Every structure is written in C-alpha cells, then in structure tokens.
N, CA, C and O of each residue as an XYZ file, in Angstrom:
848
protein
N      43.756     23.607     40.397
C      43.181     22.566     40.022
C      44.202     21.869     39.916
O      45.026     21.332     40.657
N      43.919     22.015     38.483
C      44.589     21.240     37.361
C      46.178     20.814     37.887
O      46.758     19.746     38.086
N      46.439     21.858     37.964
C      48.205     22.580     38.474
C      48.282     20.941     39.767
O      49.265     20.231     39.558
N      47.576     20.583     40.633
C      48.093     20.333     41.596
C      47.558     18.725     40.974
O      48.453     17.879     40.969
N      46.257     18.297     40.490
C      46.207     17.065     40.077
C      47.419     17.020     39.375
O      48.301     17.411     40.140
N      47.729     16.821     38.629
C      49.173     17.007     37.136
C      50.315     16.378     37.649
O      50.866     15.342     37.275
N      50.733     17.535     39.014
C      51.845     17.705     40.201
C      51.546     15.698     40.992
O      52.350     14.789     41.200
N      50.494     15.770     41.134
C      50.089     14.106     41.829
C      49.737     12.852     40.444
O      49.800     11.623     40.461
N      49.516     13.427     39.788
C      50.092     12.133     38.858
C      50.336     12.491     37.013
O      49.697     12.433     35.962
N      50.952     12.663     37.240
C      52.160     13.167     36.042
C      51.305     13.546     34.868
O      52.046     13.519     33.885
N      50.427     13.792     34.613
C      49.399     13.555     33.772
C      49.452     15.085     33.033
O      49.207     16.071     33.728
N      49.657     15.181     32.134
C      49.473     17.287     30.855
C      48.627     17.184     31.734
O      48.116     16.163     32.193
N      48.310     19.195     32.217
C      47.369     19.584     32.145
C      46.046     19.206     31.713
O      45.095     18.773     32.363
N      46.293     19.674     29.398
C      45.479     19.748     29.265
C      45.082     18.915     29.320
O      43.872     19.034     29.511
N      45.455     17.761     29.253
C      45.123     16.022     29.270
C      44.684     15.442     30.582
O      44.501     14.226     30.536
N      44.380     16.266     32.241
C      43.538     16.618     32.564
C      41.917     17.578     32.057
O      40.794     17.617     32.559
N      42.332     18.020     31.247
C      41.441     19.245     31.357
C      40.578     18.419     30.425
O      39.584     19.033     30.039
N      40.654     17.669     30.145
C      39.464     16.950     28.833
C      39.121     15.012     29.270
O      38.221     14.278     28.861
N      39.904     14.817     29.925
C      40.503     13.724     30.752
C      38.080     13.434     30.811
O      37.101     14.156     30.997
N      38.348     12.010     30.522
C      36.966     11.572     31.135
C      35.796     12.698     30.583
O      34.779     12.251     31.114
N      35.393     13.869     29.836
C      34.775     14.981     29.652
C      33.354     14.491     29.413
O      32.295     14.822     29.946
N      33.709     13.375     28.209
C      32.425     12.823     27.765
C      31.823     11.740     28.678
O      30.604     11.570     28.667
N      32.568     11.048     29.416
C      32.112     10.013     30.735
C      30.701     10.506     31.179
O      30.604     11.526     31.861
N      29.696      9.845     30.828
C      28.645      9.820     31.443
C      28.185      8.931     32.354
O      27.408      8.084     31.915
N      28.540      8.887     33.864
C      28.061      7.327     34.568
C      26.361      7.118     34.194
O      25.859      6.188     34.824
N      25.780      7.573     33.619
C      23.816      7.794     32.990
C      24.147      6.602     31.960
O      23.592      5.508     31.856
N      25.359      7.216     31.136
C      24.834      6.946     29.385
C      25.587      4.918     29.711
O      26.069      4.225     30.607
N      25.061      4.828     27.771
C      24.879      3.659     27.820
C      26.531      3.126     27.910
O      26.907      2.000     28.237
N      27.736      4.791     27.347
C      28.471      3.814     27.675
C      29.273      3.308     28.691
O      30.312      2.695     28.445
N      28.772      3.569     30.065
C      28.434      3.660     31.069
C      28.142      2.667     31.760
O      28.815      1.931     32.483
N      26.866      2.706     31.427
C      26.372      0.867     31.750
C      26.731     -0.363     30.696
O      26.317     -1.508     30.517
N      27.519      0.319     30.224
C      28.356     -1.070     28.931
C      28.898     -1.960     30.092
O      28.747     -3.152     30.360
N      29.703     -0.763     30.784
C      30.745     -1.852     31.523
C      30.419     -2.011     33.069
O      30.799     -2.775     33.956
N      29.623     -1.040     32.993
C      28.790     -2.044     34.130
C      28.299     -3.182     34.618
O      28.123     -3.875     35.620
N      28.136     -3.056     33.312
C      27.337     -4.715     32.686
C      27.995     -6.015     33.034
O      29.208     -6.223     33.053
N      26.457     -7.374     33.472
C      28.174     -7.535     33.671
C      28.084     -9.132     31.857
O      27.200     -9.170     31.002
N      29.199     -9.988     31.954
C      28.970    -10.535     30.960
C      29.231    -12.337     31.031
O      30.318    -12.563     31.562
N      28.878    -12.948     30.836
C      27.920    -14.187     30.461
C      28.730    -14.693     31.167
O      29.729    -14.791     30.453
N      29.155    -15.443     33.000
C      29.360    -15.750     33.735
C      30.396    -17.644     33.281
O      29.698    -18.634     33.501
N      31.234    -17.808     32.967
C      31.869    -18.690     33.294
C      31.797    -19.581     34.350
O      32.733    -19.463     35.142
N      30.731    -20.699     34.694
C      31.356    -21.366     36.520
C      32.861    -21.705     36.064
O      33.442    -21.754     34.979
N      33.306    -21.970     37.754
C      33.897    -23.090     37.848
C      33.622    -24.076     37.544
O      34.698    -24.613     37.807
N      32.836    -25.101     37.054
C      32.366    -26.248     36.801
C      32.971    -26.502     35.721
O      33.956    -27.145     35.359
N      31.688    -25.465     35.002
C      31.816    -25.319     33.388
C      33.294    -24.546     32.406
O      33.378    -24.402     31.186
N      34.336    -24.157     33.519
C      35.073    -23.988     32.659
C      36.207    -24.967     32.617
O      37.087    -25.133     31.773
N      35.780    -25.990     34.532
C      37.049    -26.917     34.583
C      36.774    -27.978     33.431
O      37.699    -28.718     33.095
N      35.539    -28.075     32.817
C      34.069    -29.507     31.763
C      35.214    -28.676     31.259
O      36.225    -29.322     30.983
N      35.257    -27.563     31.107
C      35.783    -27.003     29.284
C      37.386    -27.126     28.903
O      38.112    -26.961     27.922
N      37.434    -27.313     29.560
C      39.397    -27.650     29.002
C      39.662    -28.410     29.308
O      39.528    -29.379     30.055
N      40.516    -27.522     28.071
C      41.637    -28.930     26.814
C      42.993    -29.915     27.734
O      43.379    -31.078     27.616
N      43.465    -28.621     28.758
C      44.521    -29.287     29.541
C      43.818    -30.388     30.000
O      44.119    -31.489     29.540
N      42.618    -30.257     31.123
C      42.115    -31.511     31.464
C      41.882    -32.673     30.269
O      42.144    -33.744     30.818
N      41.664    -32.815     29.468
C      40.844    -33.276     28.859
C      42.037    -34.242     28.147
O      41.934    -35.448     27.927
N      42.962    -33.553     27.909
C      43.985    -34.174     28.017
C      44.349    -35.263     28.335
O      44.492    -36.342     27.759
N      44.568    -34.679     29.854
C      45.205    -34.870     30.682
C      44.330    -36.597     30.968
O      44.956    -37.625     31.225
N      42.479    -36.492     30.806
C      41.890    -37.666     30.559
C      42.073    -38.704     30.136
O      42.173    -39.826     30.630
N      42.142    -38.097     28.665
C      42.234    -39.436     27.617
C      44.555    -40.110     27.415
O      45.085    -40.998     26.747
N      45.234    -38.846     28.593
C      46.304    -39.608     29.002
C      45.747    -40.914     29.969
O      45.887    -42.114     29.732
N      45.127    -40.322     31.037
C      45.285    -41.452     31.756
C      44.477    -42.425     31.355
O      44.903    -43.407     31.962
N      43.335    -42.850     30.538
C      42.571    -43.585     29.922
C      43.731    -44.733     29.285
O      44.028    -45.860     29.683
N      44.281    -43.848     28.019
C      45.326    -44.833     27.152
C      46.366    -45.502     28.567
O      46.946    -46.567     28.356
N      46.510    -44.923     29.736
C      47.432    -45.289     30.535
C      46.630    -46.362     30.785
O      47.341    -47.298     30.419
N      45.052    -47.076     31.383
C      44.411    -47.969     31.683
C      44.709    -48.786     30.695
O      45.295    -49.843     30.927
N      44.514    -48.586     30.017
C      44.134    -49.370     28.404
C      45.586    -50.445     28.505
O      45.803    -51.645     28.336
N      46.479    -49.088     28.924
C      47.734    -50.533     28.216
C      48.511    -51.734     29.457
O      49.151    -52.767     29.257
N      47.894    -50.671     31.421
C      47.700    -51.555     31.932
C      46.847    -52.210     32.047
O      46.792    -52.872     33.083
N      45.955    -52.319     31.211
C      45.660    -54.130     30.871
C      46.250    -54.764     30.118
O      46.732    -55.881     30.301
N      46.277    -54.101     29.165
C      47.395    -55.054     28.012
C      48.214    -55.722     28.603
O      48.115    -56.949     28.616
N      48.979    -55.223     29.081
C      50.552    -55.023     29.525
C      50.275    -56.666     30.919
O      51.113    -57.462     31.344
N      48.501    -56.531     31.267
C      48.723    -57.556     32.225
C      47.989    -59.279     32.122
O      47.664    -60.130     32.950
N      47.972    -59.164     30.566
C      46.782    -60.276     29.566
C      47.894    -60.739     28.501
O      48.853    -60.212     27.936
N      47.192    -62.154     28.522
C      47.985    -63.058     26.675
C      47.606    -64.208     27.189
O      47.618    -64.900     28.207
N      47.170    -64.125     25.781
C      46.385    -65.257     25.940
C      46.409    -67.121     26.525
O      46.918    -68.132     26.041
N      45.959    -66.978     27.203
C      45.351    -68.464     28.041
C      46.710    -68.669     29.113
O      46.995    -69.782     29.554
N      47.598    -67.262     29.503
C      47.378    -66.814     30.652
C      46.990    -66.779     31.539
O      45.841    -67.210     31.630
N      47.695    -66.223     32.863
C      47.314    -65.619     34.234
C      48.311    -64.940     34.893
O      49.456    -64.630     34.561
N      47.705    -64.778     35.822
C      48.944    -64.169     36.852
C      49.335    -65.296     38.144
O      50.062    -65.123     39.122
N      48.739    -66.201     37.824
C      49.011    -67.016     38.467
C      49.127    -68.722     37.552
O      48.524    -69.720     37.945
N      49.669    -68.701     36.812
C      49.547    -69.229     36.072
C      51.516    -70.386     36.168
O      52.658    -69.952     36.022
N      51.014    -71.889     36.473
C      52.439    -72.152     37.200
C      53.754    -72.360     35.565
O      53.728    -72.376     34.334
N      54.772    -72.481     36.781
C      56.098    -71.836     35.738
C      55.633    -73.306     34.593
O      56.023    -73.210     33.429
N      54.944    -74.392     34.937
C      55.012    -75.426     34.203
C      54.211    -75.502     33.089
O      54.742    -75.923     32.062
N      52.718    -75.098     33.055
C      51.802    -74.410     32.242
C      51.949    -73.785     31.419
O      51.279    -73.686     30.391
N      53.292    -73.001     31.886
C      53.337    -72.290     30.804
C      54.837    -71.620     30.288
O      55.212    -70.488     29.981
N      55.586    -73.218     30.386
C      56.393    -73.085     30.379
C      56.901    -72.843     28.556
O      57.850    -72.273     28.018
N      55.777    -73.565     28.079
C      56.247    -73.466     26.065
C      56.124    -71.815     25.951
O      56.826    -71.327     25.065
N      55.341    -70.912     26.717
C      55.119    -69.569     26.237
C      56.767    -69.032     26.652
O      57.600    -68.595     25.858
N      56.937    -69.240     28.287
C      58.382    -69.425     28.370
C      59.787    -69.087     27.827
O      60.552    -68.125     27.894
N      59.779    -70.917     26.981
C      61.325    -70.252     25.897
C      60.271    -70.278     25.008
O      60.542    -71.351     24.469
N      59.121    -69.840     24.370
C      58.822    -68.922     23.165
C      59.474    -67.233     23.211
O      60.270    -66.862     22.349
N      59.070    -66.436     24.187
C      59.339    -65.288     24.789
C      61.036    -64.789     25.376
O      61.539    -63.678     25.537
N      61.650    -66.412     25.612
C      62.549    -66.500     25.661
C      63.003    -65.175     27.280
O      63.613    -64.151     26.973
N      62.748    -65.327     28.309
C      62.726    -65.051     28.793
C      63.033    -66.370     30.459
O      62.322    -67.333     30.745
N      64.817    -65.677     31.521
C      65.045    -66.904     31.653
C      64.529    -66.561     33.093
O      65.346    -66.275     33.968
N      63.114    -66.586     33.363
C      61.990    -66.320     34.611
C      60.555    -66.506     35.046
O      59.746    -65.579     35.091
N      60.450    -67.000     35.171
C      59.042    -67.351     35.343
C      58.511    -66.367     34.608
O      59.034    -65.253     34.576
N      56.923    -66.803     33.637
C      56.147    -65.938     33.339
C      54.977    -65.738     34.762
O      53.947    -65.125     34.481
N      55.121    -66.213     36.165
C      54.739    -65.682     36.554
C      55.280    -64.119     37.318
O      54.651    -63.118     37.660
N      56.650    -64.467     37.372
C      57.264    -63.228     37.822
C      57.491    -62.336     37.208
O      57.915    -61.406     37.894
N      57.395    -62.071     35.853
C      57.391    -61.352     34.671
C      55.834    -60.537     34.377
O      55.625    -59.431     33.879
N      54.829    -61.619     34.928
C      53.337    -60.555     34.915
C      53.041    -59.557     35.893
O      52.470    -58.467     35.877
N      53.944    -60.693     37.261
C      54.180    -59.649     38.221
C      54.822    -58.542     37.789
O      54.569    -57.533     38.447
N      55.616    -58.410     36.837
C      56.178    -57.391     37.033
C      55.386    -56.395     36.373
O      54.765    -55.498     36.943
N      55.452    -56.635     34.953
C      54.187    -55.870     34.380
C      53.242    -55.644     35.266
O      52.475    -54.703     35.065
N      53.167    -56.078     35.885
C      51.167    -54.843     36.719
C      52.177    -54.387     37.544
O      52.470    -53.610     36.635
N      53.048    -54.110     38.465
C      53.530    -53.505     39.477
C      53.821    -51.857     38.402
O      53.415    -50.717     38.628
N      54.723    -52.424     37.170
C      54.972    -51.380     36.739
C      54.252    -50.288     35.576
O      54.453    -49.195     35.047
N      53.081    -51.650     35.602
C      51.549    -50.869     34.971
C      50.831    -49.742     36.036
O      50.548    -48.560     35.838
N      50.605    -50.839     37.588
C      50.096    -50.079     38.924
C      50.768    -48.687     39.061
O      50.201    -47.658     39.429
N      52.502    -48.866     38.584
C      53.352    -47.658     38.941
C      53.049    -45.910     37.845
O      53.159    -44.754     38.254
N      52.663    -46.402     36.433
C      52.584    -45.504     35.396
C      50.998    -44.792     36.006
O      50.819    -43.642     36.407
N      49.930    -45.989     35.895
C      48.540    -45.217     36.596
C      48.779    -44.180     37.807
O      48.554    -42.971     37.753
N      49.238    -44.840     38.819
C      49.491    -43.900     39.682
C      50.137    -42.286     39.399
O      49.864    -41.164     39.826
N      51.159    -42.869     38.415
C      51.241    -41.393     38.552
C      50.865    -40.687     37.852
O      50.645    -39.559     38.293
N      50.526    -41.022     36.060
C      49.540    -40.427     35.742
C      47.470    -40.013     35.755
O      46.610    -39.437     35.089
N      47.703    -41.027     37.360
C      46.957    -40.420     38.201
C      46.862    -38.990     38.823
O      45.910    -38.261     39.100
N      47.977    -38.892     38.916
C      48.450    -38.015     40.216
C      48.540    -36.655     39.029
O      48.287    -35.508     39.397
N      48.810    -36.877     38.036
C      49.284    -35.500     37.054
C      47.992    -35.555     36.814
O      47.685    -34.375     36.645
N      46.790    -36.372     36.663
C      45.217    -35.564     36.264
C      45.017    -34.826     37.307
O      44.533    -33.698     37.214
N      45.268    -35.221     38.119
C      44.375    -34.497     39.857
C      45.668    -33.315     40.374
O      45.621    -32.830     41.504
N      46.697    -32.980     39.465
C      46.601    -31.491     39.317
C      46.865    -30.977     38.558
O      47.263    -29.817     38.659
N      46.736    -31.764     37.186
C      46.075    -30.994     36.135
C      44.543    -30.310     36.382
O      44.304    -29.385     35.606
N      43.480    -30.632     37.346
C      42.525    -30.242     37.324
C      42.827    -29.094     38.647
O      42.198    -28.036     38.672
N      43.527    -29.325     39.381
C      44.373    -28.467     40.539
C      44.060    -27.503     40.100
O      43.343    -26.650     40.624
N      44.635    -27.486     38.885
C      45.760    -26.453     38.204
C      44.587    -24.970     37.445
O      44.566    -23.741     37.523
N      43.593    -26.283     36.605
C      43.144    -25.612     36.417
C      41.991    -24.857     37.224
O      41.736    -23.656     37.125
N      41.606    -25.405     37.707
C      40.539    -24.288     38.986
C      40.740    -23.076     39.674
O      40.176    -22.013     39.937
N      42.281    -23.988     39.937
C      42.809    -22.473     40.050
C      43.171    -21.435     39.540
O      43.258    -20.356     40.126
N      43.585    -21.785     37.645
C      43.125    -20.540     37.257
C      41.861    -19.458     36.901
O      41.594    -18.296     36.597
N      41.417    -20.536     37.134
C      40.082    -19.530     37.465
C      39.388    -18.961     38.494
O      38.450    -18.164     38.508
N      40.131    -19.613     39.516
C      39.906    -19.171     40.908
C      40.438    -17.153     40.802
O      40.171    -16.008     41.168
N      41.178    -17.870     40.146
C      43.118    -16.605     40.049
C      41.523    -15.438     39.018
O      40.719    -14.778     39.677
N      41.492    -15.478     37.969
C      40.527    -14.878     36.976
C      39.332    -13.908     37.555
O      39.029    -12.773     37.189
N      38.824    -14.632     38.457
C      37.923    -14.601     38.818
C      38.189    -13.305     40.443
O      37.648    -12.216     40.634
N      39.185    -14.035     41.287
C      39.081    -12.753     42.007
C      40.122    -11.496     41.068
O      40.339    -10.403     41.593
N      40.664    -11.823     39.731
C      41.261    -10.706     39.686
C      39.966     -9.597     38.787
O      39.965     -8.517     38.196
N      39.042    -10.606     39.131
C      37.906     -9.467     38.040
C      36.942     -8.995     39.307
O      36.294     -7.962     39.473
N      37.084     -9.971     39.990
C      35.521     -9.396     41.305
C      36.067     -8.598     41.752
O      35.330     -7.828     42.369
N      38.073     -8.104     41.780
C      38.611     -6.711     42.915
C      38.374     -5.797     41.932
O      37.860     -4.869     42.556
N      38.437     -5.400     40.509
C      38.323     -5.055     39.815
C      37.187     -4.421     39.432
O      37.227     -3.275     38.983
N      35.920     -5.189     39.589
C      33.884     -4.717     39.417
C      34.459     -3.685     41.484
O      34.259     -2.471     41.508
N      34.782     -4.045     42.205
C      34.950     -3.128     43.528
C      35.486     -2.080     42.696
O      34.533     -1.434     42.261
N      36.436     -1.681     42.335
C      37.390     -1.115     42.116
C      36.865      0.000     41.542
O      37.252      1.120     41.875
N      35.885     -0.207     40.579
C      34.911      0.540     39.164
C      33.889      1.353     40.532
O      33.675      2.564     40.586
N      33.296      0.148     41.699
C      31.535      0.067     42.321
C      33.038      1.520     42.546
O      32.967      2.577     41.920
N      34.013      1.258     43.352
C      33.661      2.188     44.515
C      34.118      3.102     43.870
O      33.589      4.114     44.331
N      35.176      3.535     42.608
C      35.098      4.607     42.245
C      33.798      5.946     41.672
O      33.734      7.172     41.581
N      33.255      5.186     41.504
C      31.972      5.472     40.821
C      30.535      6.125     41.940
O      29.499      6.717     41.637
N      31.019      5.736     43.108
C      30.687      5.968     44.184
C      31.025      7.526     44.636
O      30.269      8.346     45.157
N      32.339      7.650     44.281
C      33.605      8.276     45.289
C      33.123      9.427     43.899
O      32.440     10.347     44.350
N      33.361      9.536     42.279
C      33.574     10.438     41.352
C      31.691     11.529     41.886
O      31.496     12.733     42.049
N      30.682     10.243     41.985
C      29.434     11.156     42.587
C      29.250     11.910     43.461
O      28.622     12.957     43.302
N      30.004     11.357     45.105
C      29.960     12.120     45.999
C      31.017     13.398     45.489
O      30.888     14.342     46.269
N      31.826     13.632     44.613
C      32.244     14.918     43.978
C      32.254     15.952     43.271
O      32.646     17.119     43.262
N      31.340     14.683     42.270
C      30.382     16.296     42.316
C      29.546     16.586     42.286
O      28.953     17.365     41.540
N      28.989     15.424     43.976
C      27.505     16.640     44.112
C      27.959     17.498     45.228
O      27.357     18.519     45.561
N      29.549     16.853     46.070
C      30.497     18.121     46.636
C      31.109     19.169     45.926
O      31.847     19.870     46.619
N      31.038     19.392     45.059
C      31.617     20.726     43.472
C      30.656     21.421     43.773
O      30.737     22.345     44.583
N      29.156     20.945     42.915
C      27.945     20.980     42.441
C      27.290     22.101     44.179
O      26.709     23.186     44.211
N      27.725     21.225     45.284
C      27.095     21.984     45.983
C      28.308     23.472     46.252
O      27.739     24.550     46.423
N      29.784     23.488     46.278
C      30.963     24.223     46.847
C      30.093     25.758     45.012
O      30.211     26.892     44.549
N      29.803     25.236     44.947
C      29.986     26.534     43.446
C      28.356     26.687     43.670
O      27.461     27.131     42.951
N      28.385     26.016     45.232
C      26.527     27.104     43.979
C      26.954     27.735     45.872
O      26.676     28.918     46.069
N      27.609     26.898     47.161
C      27.716     28.612     47.873
C      28.601     29.836     47.646
O      28.569     30.996     48.057
N      29.711     28.875     46.529
C      30.933     30.046     45.649
C      29.282     31.447     45.228
O      29.196     32.591     45.675
N      28.358     30.796     44.363
C      28.475     32.104     43.120
C      27.175     32.427     44.736
O      26.205     32.087     44.059
N      26.787     32.633     45.571
C      25.967     33.005     46.674
C      27.296     33.825     47.872
O      27.030     34.494     48.871
N      28.985     33.408     47.221
C      28.882     34.731     47.885
C      29.535     34.029     50.140
O      29.913     34.811     51.013
N      29.393     32.357     50.313
C      29.424     31.772     50.727
C      30.434     31.150     51.277
O      30.853     31.024     52.428
N      30.843     30.674     49.920
C      32.734     30.287     49.919
C      33.805     30.849     50.090
O      33.494     31.931     50.587
N      34.969     30.803     49.988
C      35.720     31.166     49.169
C      36.271     30.266     48.101
O      36.128     29.048     48.216
N      36.878     30.776     47.091
C      37.587     30.719     46.456
C      38.499     28.860     45.852
O      38.516     28.168     44.833
N      39.307     28.797     47.744
C      39.962     28.033     47.673
C      39.043     26.444     48.169
O      39.603     25.354     48.058
N      38.018     26.539     48.550
C      36.980     25.498     48.501
C      37.012     25.035     47.714
O      37.272     23.835     47.632
N      36.533     26.470     45.917
C      36.110     25.452     45.017
C      36.834     25.457     44.350
O      36.513     25.280     43.175
N      38.653     25.723     44.796
C      38.835     25.397     43.708
C      39.826     24.159     44.351
O      40.702     23.506     43.783
N      39.291     24.092     45.896
C      39.478     21.750     46.475
C      38.135     20.920     45.316
O      38.164     20.032     44.464
N      37.487     21.469     45.676
C      35.998     20.996     45.639
C      36.346     20.460     43.643
O      36.126     19.345     43.172
N      36.682     21.183     43.197
C      37.002     20.950     41.598
C      38.143     20.079     41.522
O      38.174     19.351     40.530
N      39.276     19.970     42.511
C      40.234     19.565     42.231
C      40.168     17.622     42.951
O      40.852     16.599     42.948
N      39.050     18.065     43.390
C      38.824     17.170     44.063
C      38.129     15.821     43.008
O      38.467     14.657     43.219
N      37.248     16.148     42.007
C      36.022     15.935     40.796
C      37.125     15.937     40.175
O      37.908     15.060     40.540
N      37.395     16.473     39.532
C      38.766     16.204     38.433
C      39.568     14.324     38.577
O      39.789     13.328     37.888
N      39.737     14.890     40.077
C      40.897     13.346     40.991
C      39.668     12.021     40.400
O      40.146     11.181     39.637
N      38.393     11.908     40.711
C      37.322     11.301     40.987
C      37.264     10.660     39.767
O      37.709      9.527     39.583
N      36.409     11.759     38.418
C      36.773     11.541     37.287
C      37.861     10.918     36.458
O      37.436     10.414     35.419
N      39.115     10.827     36.647
C      40.449     10.582     36.295
C      40.679      8.769     37.056
O      41.522      7.904     36.818
N      39.626      8.799     37.905
C      40.147      7.787     39.262
C      39.075      6.561     38.031
O      39.402      5.434     37.659
N      38.056      7.187     37.753
C      36.072      6.640     37.031
C      37.454      5.649     36.368
O      37.657      4.435     36.364
N      38.325      6.955     35.782
C      37.782      6.169     34.405
C      39.528      5.293     33.622
O      39.844      4.889     32.503
N      40.326      5.372     35.176
C      40.824      4.240     35.059
C      40.027      2.918     35.457
O      39.989      1.853     34.842
N      39.544      3.190     36.378
C      39.076      2.066     36.961
C      38.194      1.509     35.915
O      38.037      0.393     36.410
N      37.889      1.499     35.432
C      37.259      1.600     34.164
C      37.442      0.703     33.210
O      36.887     -0.367     32.960
N      38.581      1.486     32.554
C      39.384      0.552     32.190
C      40.274     -1.389     32.618
O      40.409     -2.466     32.038
N      40.640     -0.758     33.970
C      40.679     -1.975     34.307
C      39.657     -3.420     34.697
O      39.846     -4.628     34.834
N      38.579     -2.528     34.765
C      37.687     -3.690     34.296
C      37.131     -3.623     33.242
O      35.996     -3.171     33.392
N      37.373     -3.855     32.216
C      36.771     -4.215     31.116
C      38.460     -4.508     30.849
O      38.454     -5.229     29.852
N      39.373     -4.372     31.110
C      41.269     -5.304     30.653
C      40.573     -5.950     32.015
O      40.595     -7.035     31.434
N      40.084     -6.216     33.066
C      40.177     -7.938     33.809
C      38.506     -9.066     33.133
O      38.181    -10.202     33.479
N      37.947     -8.294     32.309
C      36.383     -9.076     31.191
C      37.345     -9.809     30.516
O      37.668    -10.985     30.680
N      38.170     -8.188     28.993
C      38.939     -9.369     28.327
C      40.097    -10.681     29.468
O      39.310    -11.451     30.019
N      41.161    -10.929     29.752
C      41.878    -10.892     29.908
C      41.299    -12.587     30.441
O      42.062    -13.402     30.959
N      40.233    -12.776     30.249
C      39.006    -13.769     31.687
C      38.609    -14.002     30.374
O      38.663    -15.220     30.209
N      38.147    -13.313     29.110
C      37.505    -14.154     27.790
C      39.111    -14.783     27.367
O      39.512    -15.918     27.624
N      39.767    -13.843     26.750
C      41.169    -14.609     26.378
C      42.033    -16.257     26.676
O      42.784    -17.121     26.224
N      40.835    -15.596     28.298
C      41.994    -17.261     29.303
C      40.830    -18.394     29.274
O      41.108    -19.578     29.467
N      39.288    -17.875     28.976
C      38.534    -18.962     28.683
C      39.204    -19.703     27.303
O      39.614    -20.862     27.240
N      39.189    -18.540     26.064
C      39.331    -19.251     24.768
C      40.782    -20.233     25.410
O      41.215    -21.385     25.421
N      41.088    -18.947     25.861
C      42.770    -20.888     25.840
C      42.068    -21.620     26.397
O      42.273    -22.692     25.826
N      41.429    -21.762     27.070
C      41.445    -23.337     27.753
C      40.292    -24.512     27.407
O      40.354    -25.733     27.550
N      39.356    -23.766     26.963
C      38.937    -24.676     25.670
C      39.254    -24.542     24.622
O      38.181    -24.449     24.025
N      40.547    -24.403     23.440
C      41.008    -25.012     22.382
C      41.821    -25.549     22.698
O      42.461    -26.229     21.896
C-alpha cells in the first residue's frame, strides 16, 4: 500500500508512513482548523480600504479645486466684459473673463469626472479583491470538508475490511487496498487542512494590507 501510494504521490514510503499519524479529526488541532475566524464582510472590507479612502480624499480635493477654479471675488460666470474689464487687464488675459471662467469650469468638470471614474474603478477593484479572497477561502473550506468525509469513510472501510480479514472473510489484497485508500485519504486531509490555513492566512494578510 505504501509503495503504491509512494509511486502515485512521489513521497517516500517513510514520509507516508508517518504522515498525519498524529492527526485526529476530533482533536483540538483539527477543531481549530474547522473553526471559522471572524468574518470580514464586503461592506466592512470596502469601508476600511485605505486605497479607497485615498481615492475619496482625492475626489474631495478635486471638488475643492473645481470650486476655487471658477470662483473669483466680485465676478461670476455671467460677468460681462465691461464689468470685468479692470480684472481682465490686471490678469493680462487676451479674452473676456466669461470665456476664461468657462474654460476653467470645463477643465474643472473634466478633471472632476476623471476623479469620479477613478473612485468608481477603485471601489470596484476593492470589492473584486474581497470576492477573490472569499472565493479562494470557500473553495479551500469545501475541499477540506470533502477530505474529512473521504478520510472518515476510508477509515471506516479499513476497519471493516480489517475485521473481515481477521475472520478470514477477506483477502490480504483487499486489506492492502483499504490501507492504501486510508493512507491516501489521510494525505489528502492533511494537504487540504494546510491549504485551508493558507487561504485564511492570505485573507488575513490581504485584510491587513487593505487597511494600512
């Protein structure tokens, strides 16, 4: 059984013989793998994103810039050339303040629109990052759950086959096959447990990076 599993997995027989030998699905260690860490929902993840906070700040600054770019003391967007002639001379512009303010307003509006699109894109990216992390975690949890059921089934099958073998009602080949399936199931269970912990660690790391 060890030789067959070694050939299939590439692990040495010695490594396979001890792999997961101290793993008990009912142990505290197994239960800690099974336990769910404090979940971070999408809205909390998004609201806590430092990247998104910076984008919001940039938009606020752009709005302030837009307001100041079209506001001058004593002038308005509808000011006439005559009313604003003295300011025009002081500013040394070759066209009327009406045109100047309109140009500033158009530029400010364009910059504001760019910043708003940037904010929307940033929020979309933040939410996508959350979904990707959650999908990876969900897949790891499903794989671990499936591996647990497979291990428990293989363990029960091996015990039944061993009992039949002791009674002379089953062959050595059947016992070897049941043992190989049990070893394989144990190997998959350990690997899936490691993958689940890695997925949780990656989610924690992504969360910490997001809020910095």
